[in-house]
Amino acid sequence: MSGWEAAADLVVVGSGVAGLTAALDAAEAGLRVVVVTKDSADAGSTGWAQGGVAVVLGDVAGDSVAAHVEDTLAAGGGLCDPAAVRAILADGPAAVARLRARGARFDGPDARPDRTREGGHSAFRVVHAGGDATGAEVERALVAAAGDRRLPLLTGHVAVDALLDARGTLAGLAVLDDAGRPGVLRTPAVLLATGGYGQLYASTTNPETATGDGVALALRAGATAADLEFVQFHPTVLYTGPAVGRRPLVTEAVRGEGAVLRDRTGRAFMAGVHPLADLAPRDVVSAAISRTLAESGAVCVFLDATALPGFGRRFPTVTAACRAAGVDPTTEPIPVTPAAHYSCGGVVTDLHGRTGVPGLYAAGEVARTGLHGANRLASNSLLEGLVMGERVVAAVLGDRAAGRPAPGPAVAPPPAVPIAPRGVVQRAMTAAAGIGRSASGLAAASDVVEAATALSVPCDRAGVEDAALTLLAQAVLAAAGGRTESRGCHLRTDFPARDDTWQRESLPIGLDATGRAVVLPALATTKGSAA
Ligand code: SIN
């Protein structure tokens, strides 16, 4: 790849909570940082987060980090890495304090911010901003801090491939601009903070940027991914009829503050499904809604928030979305349905964001640290982004200080990659790899994607995204087919029970010699270096 060349100590791909936190910390530590983002700086998933940041600040009677750990492990369905859960949650209060020092304002008095509760939490511990616009406030504060620091932001550039030297050490990053013009950033360190892959599905809470680019890039570079089958479906997005693309979220905090899910006859169907009823972990609620829809033939269920006082003030984002759809949430139940929301798995990293490829790091939704297991606890994601954004910079600095040999000349990666049309991929994944999967459905989806796939050279952002979605479809289908049990967000209709022989290990995903995503024999984690 020819075109322009530039050099940096650290290239951060993505400008959400993890990416900007890391970039700011790295710049403060004196590193030459460049942030690469394929859209505008605020176009990623962070800005869409509503509920808040789950964190124990020590001022809620009866709550503790140990209780937050317990709730996270319970939601994760036996697949969390307890050491990761303890370490990340313990770092939460300090990370939130630094975010506030960077200008983020939470609702309530500064000395004691307001708290809400979401599914799976045993306490009111979720801080929020702008009522239900927490992600927007976090993004605003970090983008403003990046501006104040004059962080170099390369917007409108999509990351294509990690460039490796002959030893497999990271030597740079190949990018394309909006017009498809190539460029190369020479660097010994790339942090992937690219978010998830909700756009694999026709209906999602994720923005258009969530196409799995980081996982695909890391797999092609030789890293391992895991837990990819655990795609979390948010139970409540506003139902406005059949549509493709991002749907407005109705934050779980609405249920946290008393709203009740009802079927079309008005029955509160979560009672008796789980001891926490409407506040059960998300996987439980989404599965119950899917069952209710399948049994009744209805297209949506209803979230009844009519008894909540001050709804418009507390939930301005949800209120605006409802009103735009002709629904008054203060007088009528909100029509809702589940939609793809969060990728619990991702690129396997240690607790400082190191992947298996020297010089390649990952943080935030793109990464699999072991915090989420089979189902992420609500509002643990912004927290993970803050904490891991900080931890990864410590690793980059430590790895530089350890005197790793400078990378040699980069070996060009193969230019052509498998690409299937996005619509084919989304329809196949929606039909077979949503809530309720079976061996026959997964195999049929795999056949459909395979038949539509051809080798091609991505020459613009859409091509890079389509290549990523194609690889992610292969990977999720392989992982979902391999896990012959139901656990967390992974619900198999042909294996409806949890099977504890599966509790041992996450399913590792890598590429075979032909570049196809496959389940690997053993999980090549970097767990030993976790600290
Ligand atoms: C929500 O507000 O319901 C979403 C928050 C999250 O996904 O953690």
Coordinates of C-alpha atoms and ligand atoms in Angstrom, one line a residue:
M1 CA 0.0 0.0 0.0
S2 CA 1.5 3.4 -1.0
G3 CA 0.2 6.9 -0.1
W4 CA 1.2 9.1 2.7
E5 CA 3.2 8.0 5.8
A6 CA 3.4 9.4 9.3
A7 CA 4.9 8.1 12.6
A8 CA 3.5 7.9 16.2
D9 CA 4.4 6.2 19.5
L10 CA 0.8 5.0 19.8
V11 CA -2.1 4.9 17.3
V12 CA -5.5 4.6 18.9
V13 CA -8.3 3.4 16.6
G14 CA -11.6 4.6 17.8
S15 CA -12.7 7.7 19.7
G16 CA -15.2 6.3 22.3
V17 CA -14.7 6.1 26.0
A18 CA -11.8 3.6 26.0
G19 CA -10.0 5.1 23.0
L20 CA -10.1 8.8 24.2
T21 CA -9.3 7.9 27.8
A22 CA -6.2 6.0 26.6
A23 CA -5.2 8.7 24.2
L24 CA -5.5 11.4 26.8
D25 CA -3.5 9.4 29.3
A26 CA -0.8 8.5 26.8
A27 CA -0.5 12.2 25.7
E28 CA -0.2 13.2 29.3
A29 CA 2.6 10.6 29.7
G30 CA 4.5 12.3 26.8
L31 CA 3.7 9.8 24.0
R32 CA 3.1 11.0 20.4
V33 CA -0.5 9.8 20.0
V34 CA -2.7 9.8 16.9
V35 CA -6.4 8.9 17.2
V36 CA -7.9 7.4 14.0
T37 CA -11.6 7.3 13.6
K38 CA -13.6 6.4 10.5
D39 CA -16.3 8.9 11.2
S40 CA -16.5 12.1 13.3
A41 CA -15.0 11.8 16.8
D42 CA -18.4 11.4 18.5
A43 CA -20.0 8.9 16.1
G44 CA -19.3 5.7 18.0
S45 CA -21.4 3.7 20.4
T46 CA -20.3 5.6 23.6
G47 CA -22.6 8.6 22.8
W48 CA -25.6 6.4 22.6
A49 CA -25.3 4.8 26.0
Q50 CA -28.2 5.8 28.2
G51 CA -28.4 4.2 31.6
G52 CA -25.0 5.1 33.1
V53 CA -21.8 3.9 34.7
A54 CA -22.0 1.2 37.3
V55 CA -19.6 2.0 40.1
V56 CA -19.4 1.7 43.9
L57 CA -18.5 5.1 45.3
G58 CA -18.7 4.0 48.9
D59 CA -21.7 6.2 49.8
V60 CA -24.6 3.8 49.3
A61 CA -25.4 2.0 52.5
G62 CA -25.1 -1.8 52.1
D63 CA -23.3 -1.6 48.7
S64 CA -19.7 -2.6 48.2
V65 CA -17.3 -3.5 45.4
A66 CA -17.7 -7.1 46.6
A67 CA -21.5 -6.9 45.9
H68 CA -20.8 -5.4 42.5
V69 CA -18.4 -8.3 41.8
E70 CA -21.1 -10.8 42.9
D71 CA -23.7 -9.3 40.6
T72 CA -21.3 -9.2 37.7
L73 CA -20.4 -12.9 38.2
A74 CA -24.1 -13.9 38.5
A75 CA -25.0 -12.0 35.3
G76 CA -22.0 -13.6 33.5
G77 CA -23.5 -17.1 33.8
G78 CA -20.3 -18.8 35.1
L79 CA -18.0 -17.6 32.3
C80 CA -16.5 -14.4 33.8
D81 CA -12.9 -14.4 34.8
P82 CA -13.2 -13.6 38.5
A83 CA -9.7 -12.0 38.6
A84 CA -10.7 -9.7 35.8
V85 CA -14.0 -8.8 37.4
R86 CA -12.4 -8.0 40.8
A87 CA -9.5 -6.0 39.2
I88 CA -11.6 -3.9 36.8
L89 CA -14.4 -3.2 39.2
A90 CA -12.0 -2.2 42.0
D91 CA -10.4 0.4 39.7
G92 CA -13.8 1.9 38.9
P93 CA -14.1 4.6 41.5
A94 CA -10.7 6.1 40.7
A95 CA -11.4 5.9 36.9
V96 CA -14.7 7.7 37.4
A97 CA -13.0 10.4 39.6
R98 CA -10.5 11.0 36.7
L99 CA -13.4 11.3 34.2
R100 CA -15.1 13.8 36.4
A101 CA -11.8 15.7 36.7
R102 CA -11.8 15.8 32.9
G103 CA -15.1 17.6 33.0
A104 CA -17.9 15.0 33.0
R105 CA -20.9 16.1 35.1
F106 CA -23.2 13.5 36.6
D107 CA -26.7 14.1 37.8
G108 CA -27.2 15.1 41.4
P109 CA -24.8 17.0 43.8
D110 CA -21.1 16.7 42.9
A111 CA -20.4 15.4 46.4
R112 CA -23.0 12.7 46.1
P113 CA -24.3 11.9 42.5
D114 CA -27.7 10.4 42.1
R115 CA -27.8 6.6 41.6
T116 CA -30.2 4.4 39.6
R117 CA -30.6 0.7 39.3
E118 CA -30.6 -1.6 36.3
G119 CA -31.2 -5.3 35.6
G120 CA -29.1 -7.7 37.7
H121 CA -27.9 -5.1 40.1
S122 CA -28.6 -5.7 43.8
A123 CA -28.1 -2.0 44.7
F124 CA -28.7 1.5 43.3
R125 CA -25.2 2.1 42.1
V126 CA -25.5 3.4 38.5
V127 CA -24.4 7.1 38.1
H128 CA -26.0 8.9 35.2
A129 CA -25.9 12.2 33.3
G130 CA -28.5 14.3 31.5
G131 CA -31.2 11.9 32.9
D132 CA -30.7 9.2 30.3
A133 CA -27.9 10.7 28.2
T134 CA -24.9 9.4 30.1
G135 CA -22.9 8.3 27.1
A136 CA -23.4 11.6 25.4
E137 CA -22.0 13.4 28.4
V138 CA -19.0 11.1 28.7
E139 CA -18.3 11.5 25.0
R140 CA -18.7 15.3 25.2
A141 CA -16.3 15.6 28.1
L142 CA -13.6 13.4 26.5
V143 CA -13.9 15.0 23.1
A144 CA -13.6 18.4 24.8
A145 CA -10.6 17.3 26.8
A146 CA -9.0 15.9 23.6
G147 CA -9.6 19.3 21.9
D148 CA -8.1 21.2 24.9
R149 CA -5.0 19.0 24.6
R150 CA -4.9 19.3 20.8
L151 CA -4.8 15.6 20.4
P152 CA -4.2 14.7 16.7
L153 CA -7.5 13.3 15.5
L154 CA -7.5 11.6 12.0
T155 CA -11.3 11.6 11.4
G156 CA -12.7 10.0 8.2
H157 CA -10.0 7.3 8.1
V158 CA -10.8 3.6 8.5
A159 CA -8.1 1.2 9.8
V160 CA -7.6 -1.5 7.2
D161 CA -4.8 -3.8 8.5
A162 CA -2.2 -4.1 11.2
L163 CA 1.2 -4.1 9.5
L164 CA 3.5 -6.7 11.0
D165 CA 7.2 -7.3 10.6
A166 CA 8.7 -10.8 9.7
R167 CA 8.6 -11.8 13.4
G168 CA 4.9 -10.9 13.8
T169 CA 5.6 -7.8 15.8
L170 CA 3.4 -4.8 15.1
A171 CA 5.1 -2.2 12.9
G172 CA 2.3 0.1 11.8
L173 CA -1.3 0.5 10.6
A174 CA -2.7 0.8 7.1
V175 CA -5.6 3.2 6.7
L176 CA -7.9 4.5 3.9
D177 CA -9.5 7.9 3.9
D178 CA -13.1 8.7 2.9
A179 CA -12.0 8.9 -0.8
G180 CA -10.2 5.5 -0.6
R181 CA -6.7 7.1 -0.5
P182 CA -4.3 4.9 1.4
G183 CA -1.9 6.0 4.2
V184 CA 0.4 4.3 6.7
L185 CA 1.1 5.1 10.3
R186 CA 4.4 3.7 11.4
T187 CA 4.1 2.8 15.1
P188 CA 5.2 0.1 17.6
A189 CA 1.8 0.3 19.3
V190 CA -1.8 0.2 18.1
L191 CA -4.8 0.2 20.5
L192 CA -8.0 -1.1 19.0
A193 CA -11.0 0.7 20.7
T194 CA -13.4 0.2 17.8
G195 CA -16.5 -1.0 19.7
G196 CA -18.7 -4.0 18.8
Y197 CA -20.5 -5.6 15.9
G198 CA -24.2 -4.9 16.4
Q199 CA -24.5 -4.1 12.7
L200 CA -24.3 -7.9 12.0
Y201 CA -28.0 -7.8 12.8
A202 CA -30.8 -6.1 11.0
S203 CA -32.1 -4.4 14.2
T204 CA -29.6 -3.0 16.7
T205 CA -29.1 -0.2 19.2
N206 CA -25.6 0.3 17.7
P207 CA -24.7 3.1 15.4
E208 CA -23.5 2.5 11.8
T209 CA -19.9 2.4 12.9
A210 CA -20.3 -0.9 14.9
T211 CA -19.2 -3.3 12.2
G212 CA -16.6 -5.3 14.0
D213 CA -13.6 -3.8 12.3
G214 CA -11.3 -4.2 15.3
V215 CA -12.0 -7.8 15.9
A216 CA -11.6 -8.6 12.2
L217 CA -8.3 -6.6 12.0
A218 CA -7.0 -8.4 15.1
L219 CA -7.9 -11.9 13.8
R220 CA -6.2 -11.2 10.5
A221 CA -3.1 -10.1 12.5
G222 CA -3.1 -13.4 14.3
A223 CA -4.8 -12.5 17.6
T224 CA -7.3 -14.8 19.2
A225 CA -10.9 -13.8 19.9
A226 CA -13.3 -15.5 22.4
D227 CA -16.9 -15.4 23.7
L228 CA -18.1 -14.1 20.3
E229 CA -21.3 -16.2 20.5
F230 CA -22.5 -14.0 23.4
V231 CA -24.2 -11.2 21.6
Q232 CA -26.3 -9.4 24.1
F233 CA -29.8 -8.4 23.0
H234 CA -31.2 -5.4 24.9
P235 CA -34.7 -6.3 26.0
T236 CA -36.3 -2.9 25.2
V237 CA -35.8 -0.9 22.1
L238 CA -38.7 1.2 20.8
Y239 CA -40.7 -0.7 18.3
T240 CA -41.7 1.4 15.4
G241 CA -42.4 -1.4 12.8
P242 CA -40.0 -3.5 10.8
A243 CA -36.9 -1.5 10.1
V244 CA -33.2 -2.1 9.4
G245 CA -30.5 -0.3 11.4
R246 CA -30.2 1.5 14.7
R247 CA -33.3 1.5 16.8
P248 CA -33.9 3.9 19.8
L249 CA -33.0 2.4 23.1
V250 CA -35.4 2.5 26.0
T251 CA -32.9 2.4 28.9
E252 CA -33.2 -0.4 31.5
A253 CA -33.2 2.4 34.1
V254 CA -36.9 2.9 33.2
R255 CA -37.5 -0.6 34.7
G256 CA -35.0 0.2 37.4
E257 CA -37.3 3.0 38.5
G258 CA -40.5 1.0 38.4
A259 CA -41.8 0.4 34.9
V260 CA -43.3 -3.0 34.2
L261 CA -43.2 -5.1 31.0
R262 CA -46.7 -6.3 29.9
D263 CA -47.9 -8.5 27.0
R264 CA -50.7 -7.3 24.7
T265 CA -53.3 -8.5 27.2
G266 CA -51.7 -6.4 29.9
R267 CA -50.2 -9.3 31.9
A268 CA -47.0 -8.5 33.7
F269 CA -45.2 -11.5 32.3
M270 CA -41.8 -11.2 34.1
A271 CA -43.4 -12.0 37.5
G272 CA -42.4 -15.6 38.3
V273 CA -39.8 -15.8 35.6
H274 CA -37.0 -14.6 37.9
P275 CA -36.8 -13.5 41.5
L276 CA -35.8 -10.0 40.2
A277 CA -38.8 -10.0 37.8
D278 CA -38.5 -7.0 35.5
L279 CA -35.0 -6.3 36.8
A280 CA -33.7 -9.8 36.0
P281 CA -30.4 -9.8 34.0
R282 CA -30.8 -8.8 30.4
D283 CA -30.4 -12.3 28.9
V284 CA -33.3 -13.5 31.0
V285 CA -35.6 -10.6 30.1
S286 CA -34.8 -10.7 26.4
A287 CA -35.4 -14.5 26.3
A288 CA -38.8 -14.0 28.2
I289 CA -39.9 -11.4 25.7
S290 CA -38.9 -13.6 22.8
R291 CA -40.9 -16.5 24.3
T292 CA -43.9 -14.2 24.8
L293 CA -43.8 -12.9 21.2
A294 CA -43.4 -16.5 19.8
E295 CA -46.4 -17.7 21.9
S296 CA -48.7 -14.8 21.1
G297 CA -47.6 -14.0 17.5
A298 CA -47.4 -10.4 18.6
V299 CA -44.6 -8.1 17.1
C300 CA -43.8 -6.3 20.4
V301 CA -44.5 -6.2 24.1
F302 CA -45.2 -3.1 26.1
L303 CA -43.2 -1.2 28.8
D304 CA -45.6 0.5 31.1
A305 CA -44.0 3.5 32.7
T306 CA -47.2 5.5 33.1
A307 CA -47.0 5.3 36.9
L308 CA -43.5 6.9 37.0
P309 CA -43.5 10.5 38.3
G310 CA -41.5 13.1 36.3
F311 CA -40.8 10.7 33.4
G312 CA -40.1 13.4 30.8
R313 CA -37.5 15.1 33.1
R314 CA -35.8 11.9 34.2
F315 CA -35.8 10.3 30.7
P316 CA -35.6 13.1 28.1
T317 CA -33.9 11.0 25.4
V318 CA -36.5 8.2 25.7
T319 CA -39.3 10.7 25.8
A320 CA -38.1 12.4 22.7
A321 CA -37.8 9.1 20.8
C322 CA -41.3 8.0 21.9
R323 CA -42.9 11.3 21.0
A324 CA -41.2 11.2 17.5
A325 CA -42.9 7.8 17.1
G326 CA -46.2 9.2 18.2
V327 CA -46.2 7.5 21.7
D328 CA -46.8 9.4 24.9
P329 CA -44.9 7.4 27.5
T330 CA -46.6 9.2 30.4
T331 CA -50.1 8.1 29.3
E332 CA -49.6 4.9 27.3
P333 CA -47.3 1.8 27.4
I334 CA -44.2 2.0 25.2
P335 CA -44.1 -0.7 22.4
V336 CA -40.7 -2.5 22.8
T337 CA -38.8 -5.4 21.4
P338 CA -35.3 -6.8 21.9
A339 CA -32.4 -5.8 19.5
A340 CA -28.7 -6.6 19.2
H341 CA -26.9 -4.4 21.7
Y342 CA -23.5 -5.5 23.0
S343 CA -20.7 -7.9 22.1
C344 CA -19.8 -9.6 25.3
G345 CA -16.8 -11.3 23.6
G346 CA -14.0 -9.9 21.5
V347 CA -10.3 -9.9 21.1
V348 CA -8.7 -11.8 24.0
T349 CA -6.6 -9.5 26.1
D350 CA -4.9 -9.6 29.5
L351 CA -5.8 -7.2 32.2
H352 CA -3.7 -4.5 30.5
G353 CA -5.2 -4.8 27.1
R354 CA -2.4 -6.8 25.5
T355 CA -3.5 -9.2 22.7
G356 CA -1.4 -12.1 21.6
V357 CA 0.3 -9.9 18.9
P358 CA 3.2 -7.9 20.3
G359 CA 2.3 -4.2 20.0
L360 CA -1.4 -4.7 19.4
Y361 CA -3.7 -3.8 22.3
A362 CA -7.5 -3.7 22.6
A363 CA -9.8 -2.1 25.1
G364 CA -13.6 -1.5 25.5
E365 CA -16.2 -3.5 23.7
V366 CA -13.8 -4.8 21.0
A367 CA -11.9 -6.7 23.8
R368 CA -12.7 -9.7 25.8
T369 CA -11.1 -9.2 29.2
G370 CA -13.2 -11.8 31.1
L371 CA -15.4 -9.1 32.8
H372 CA -18.6 -10.0 31.0
G373 CA -18.6 -13.7 30.6
A374 CA -21.8 -15.0 28.9
N375 CA -23.8 -11.8 29.6
R376 CA -22.7 -8.3 30.5
L377 CA -24.1 -6.7 33.6
A378 CA -25.9 -3.4 32.7
S379 CA -23.7 -0.3 32.7
N380 CA -20.5 -2.2 33.3
S381 CA -19.4 -1.3 29.7
L382 CA -18.6 2.5 30.2
L383 CA -16.8 1.5 33.4
E384 CA -14.7 -1.1 31.6
G385 CA -13.8 1.4 28.9
L386 CA -12.7 3.9 31.5
V387 CA -10.6 1.4 33.5
M388 CA -9.1 -0.5 30.5
G389 CA -8.4 2.8 28.7
E390 CA -6.1 3.7 31.6
R391 CA -4.7 0.2 32.2
V392 CA -3.6 -0.2 28.5
V393 CA -1.5 2.9 28.7
A394 CA 0.4 1.5 31.6
A395 CA 1.1 -1.6 29.5
V396 CA 2.2 0.5 26.5
L397 CA 4.6 2.5 28.7
G398 CA 5.8 -0.7 30.4
D399 CA 6.4 -2.5 27.1
R400 CA 8.4 0.5 25.8
A401 CA 10.5 0.6 29.0
A402 CA 11.1 -3.1 28.7
G403 CA 13.1 -2.3 25.5
R404 CA 11.2 -4.5 23.0
P405 CA 13.3 -4.5 19.8
A406 CA 12.2 -2.0 17.3
P407 CA 9.9 -3.5 14.6
G408 CA 11.5 -4.5 11.3
P409 CA 10.2 -3.7 7.9
A410 CA 6.5 -4.4 7.5
V411 CA 5.3 -7.4 5.5
A412 CA 2.4 -6.5 3.3
P413 CA -0.8 -8.4 4.3
P414 CA -2.7 -10.1 1.5
P415 CA -4.8 -7.4 -0.2
A416 CA -7.8 -9.5 -1.1
V417 CA -10.2 -10.7 1.7
P418 CA -13.5 -12.6 1.7
I419 CA -16.5 -10.2 1.4
A420 CA -20.2 -10.9 1.3
P421 CA -22.9 -8.2 0.7
R422 CA -23.9 -6.6 4.0
G423 CA -27.7 -7.2 3.5
V424 CA -27.1 -11.0 2.9
V425 CA -25.0 -11.2 6.1
Q426 CA -27.5 -9.2 8.2
R427 CA -30.5 -11.2 7.0
A428 CA -28.7 -14.5 7.6
M429 CA -27.5 -13.5 11.1
T430 CA -30.9 -12.1 12.1
A431 CA -32.7 -15.2 11.0
A432 CA -30.4 -17.8 12.6
A433 CA -28.0 -16.2 15.2
G434 CA -30.3 -14.0 17.3
I435 CA -32.1 -15.1 20.4
G436 CA -32.8 -18.9 19.8
R437 CA -30.3 -20.7 17.6
S438 CA -30.1 -24.3 16.3
A439 CA -27.5 -26.4 14.6
S440 CA -29.6 -26.5 11.4
G441 CA -30.3 -22.8 11.4
L442 CA -26.6 -21.9 12.0
A443 CA -25.5 -24.2 9.3
A444 CA -28.0 -22.8 6.8
A445 CA -26.9 -19.2 7.7
S446 CA -23.2 -20.3 7.2
D447 CA -24.1 -21.7 3.8
V448 CA -25.9 -18.5 2.7
V449 CA -23.0 -16.3 3.8
E450 CA -20.5 -18.7 2.2
A451 CA -22.4 -18.7 -1.1
A452 CA -22.4 -14.9 -1.3
T453 CA -18.7 -14.5 -0.4
A454 CA -16.0 -13.6 -2.9
L455 CA -12.4 -12.6 -2.5
S456 CA -12.1 -8.8 -3.1
V457 CA -9.8 -5.9 -2.2
P458 CA -11.6 -3.4 0.2
C459 CA -11.0 0.0 -1.4
D460 CA -13.1 2.2 0.8
R461 CA -14.7 2.3 4.3
A462 CA -17.8 0.3 3.1
G463 CA -15.5 -2.4 1.7
V464 CA -13.5 -2.6 5.0
E465 CA -16.7 -2.8 7.0
D466 CA -18.2 -5.5 4.8
A467 CA -15.1 -7.6 5.1
A468 CA -15.2 -7.2 8.9
L469 CA -18.9 -8.2 9.0
T470 CA -18.3 -11.2 6.7
L471 CA -15.5 -12.4 9.0
L472 CA -17.5 -11.7 12.2
A473 CA -20.5 -13.6 10.7
Q474 CA -18.2 -16.6 10.1
A475 CA -16.8 -16.3 13.6
V476 CA -20.1 -15.9 15.5
L477 CA -21.6 -18.7 13.5
A478 CA -18.7 -21.0 14.3
A479 CA -18.7 -20.1 18.0
A480 CA -22.5 -20.4 18.3
G481 CA -22.4 -23.8 16.5
G482 CA -19.6 -25.0 18.7
R483 CA -21.3 -24.2 22.0
T484 CA -23.9 -27.0 22.4
E485 CA -25.6 -25.6 25.4
S486 CA -27.6 -22.5 26.4
R487 CA -25.8 -20.0 28.7
G488 CA -26.2 -16.3 29.1
C489 CA -27.0 -14.5 25.8
H490 CA -26.4 -17.8 23.9
L491 CA -29.7 -19.6 23.7
R492 CA -29.8 -22.8 21.7
T493 CA -33.3 -24.2 20.9
D494 CA -31.7 -27.7 20.3
F495 CA -29.7 -27.5 23.5
P496 CA -31.9 -25.5 25.9
A497 CA -30.2 -26.4 29.1
R498 CA -26.9 -25.2 30.6
D499 CA -24.3 -27.9 30.5
D500 CA -21.6 -27.4 33.1
T501 CA -19.0 -29.4 31.1
W502 CA -19.0 -26.1 29.0
Q503 CA -18.2 -24.0 32.0
R504 CA -14.5 -24.7 31.8
E505 CA -13.4 -22.6 28.9
S506 CA -14.4 -19.9 26.5
L507 CA -14.4 -20.9 22.8
P508 CA -11.3 -19.5 21.2
I509 CA -11.6 -18.2 17.6
G510 CA -8.8 -17.7 15.1
L511 CA -8.2 -17.9 11.4
D512 CA -7.2 -21.1 9.6
A513 CA -4.7 -21.2 6.8
T514 CA -7.3 -20.1 4.2
G515 CA -8.2 -17.0 6.4
R516 CA -11.5 -18.5 7.6
A517 CA -12.7 -17.9 11.1
V518 CA -12.7 -21.3 13.0
V519 CA -12.9 -22.5 16.6
L520 CA -9.3 -23.2 17.8
P521 CA -8.4 -26.2 19.9
A522 CA -7.5 -24.3 23.0
L523 CA -7.8 -20.7 24.3
A524 CA -4.5 -19.0 23.9
T525 CA -5.1 -16.3 26.5
T526 CA -2.5 -14.1 28.1
K527 CA -4.2 -14.8 31.5
G528 CA -0.9 -15.5 33.2
S529 CA 0.2 -11.9 32.9
A530 CA -3.0 -10.6 34.3
A531 CA -2.5 -8.3 37.3
Ligands
SIN1 C1 -29.4 0.9 29.2 O1 -29.4 2.0 29.5 O2 -30.3 0.1 29.3 C2 -28.2 0.4 28.5 C3 -27.0 0.5 29.4 C4 -26.0 -0.6 29.1 O3 -26.1 -1.3 28.0 O4 -25.2 -0.9 29.9

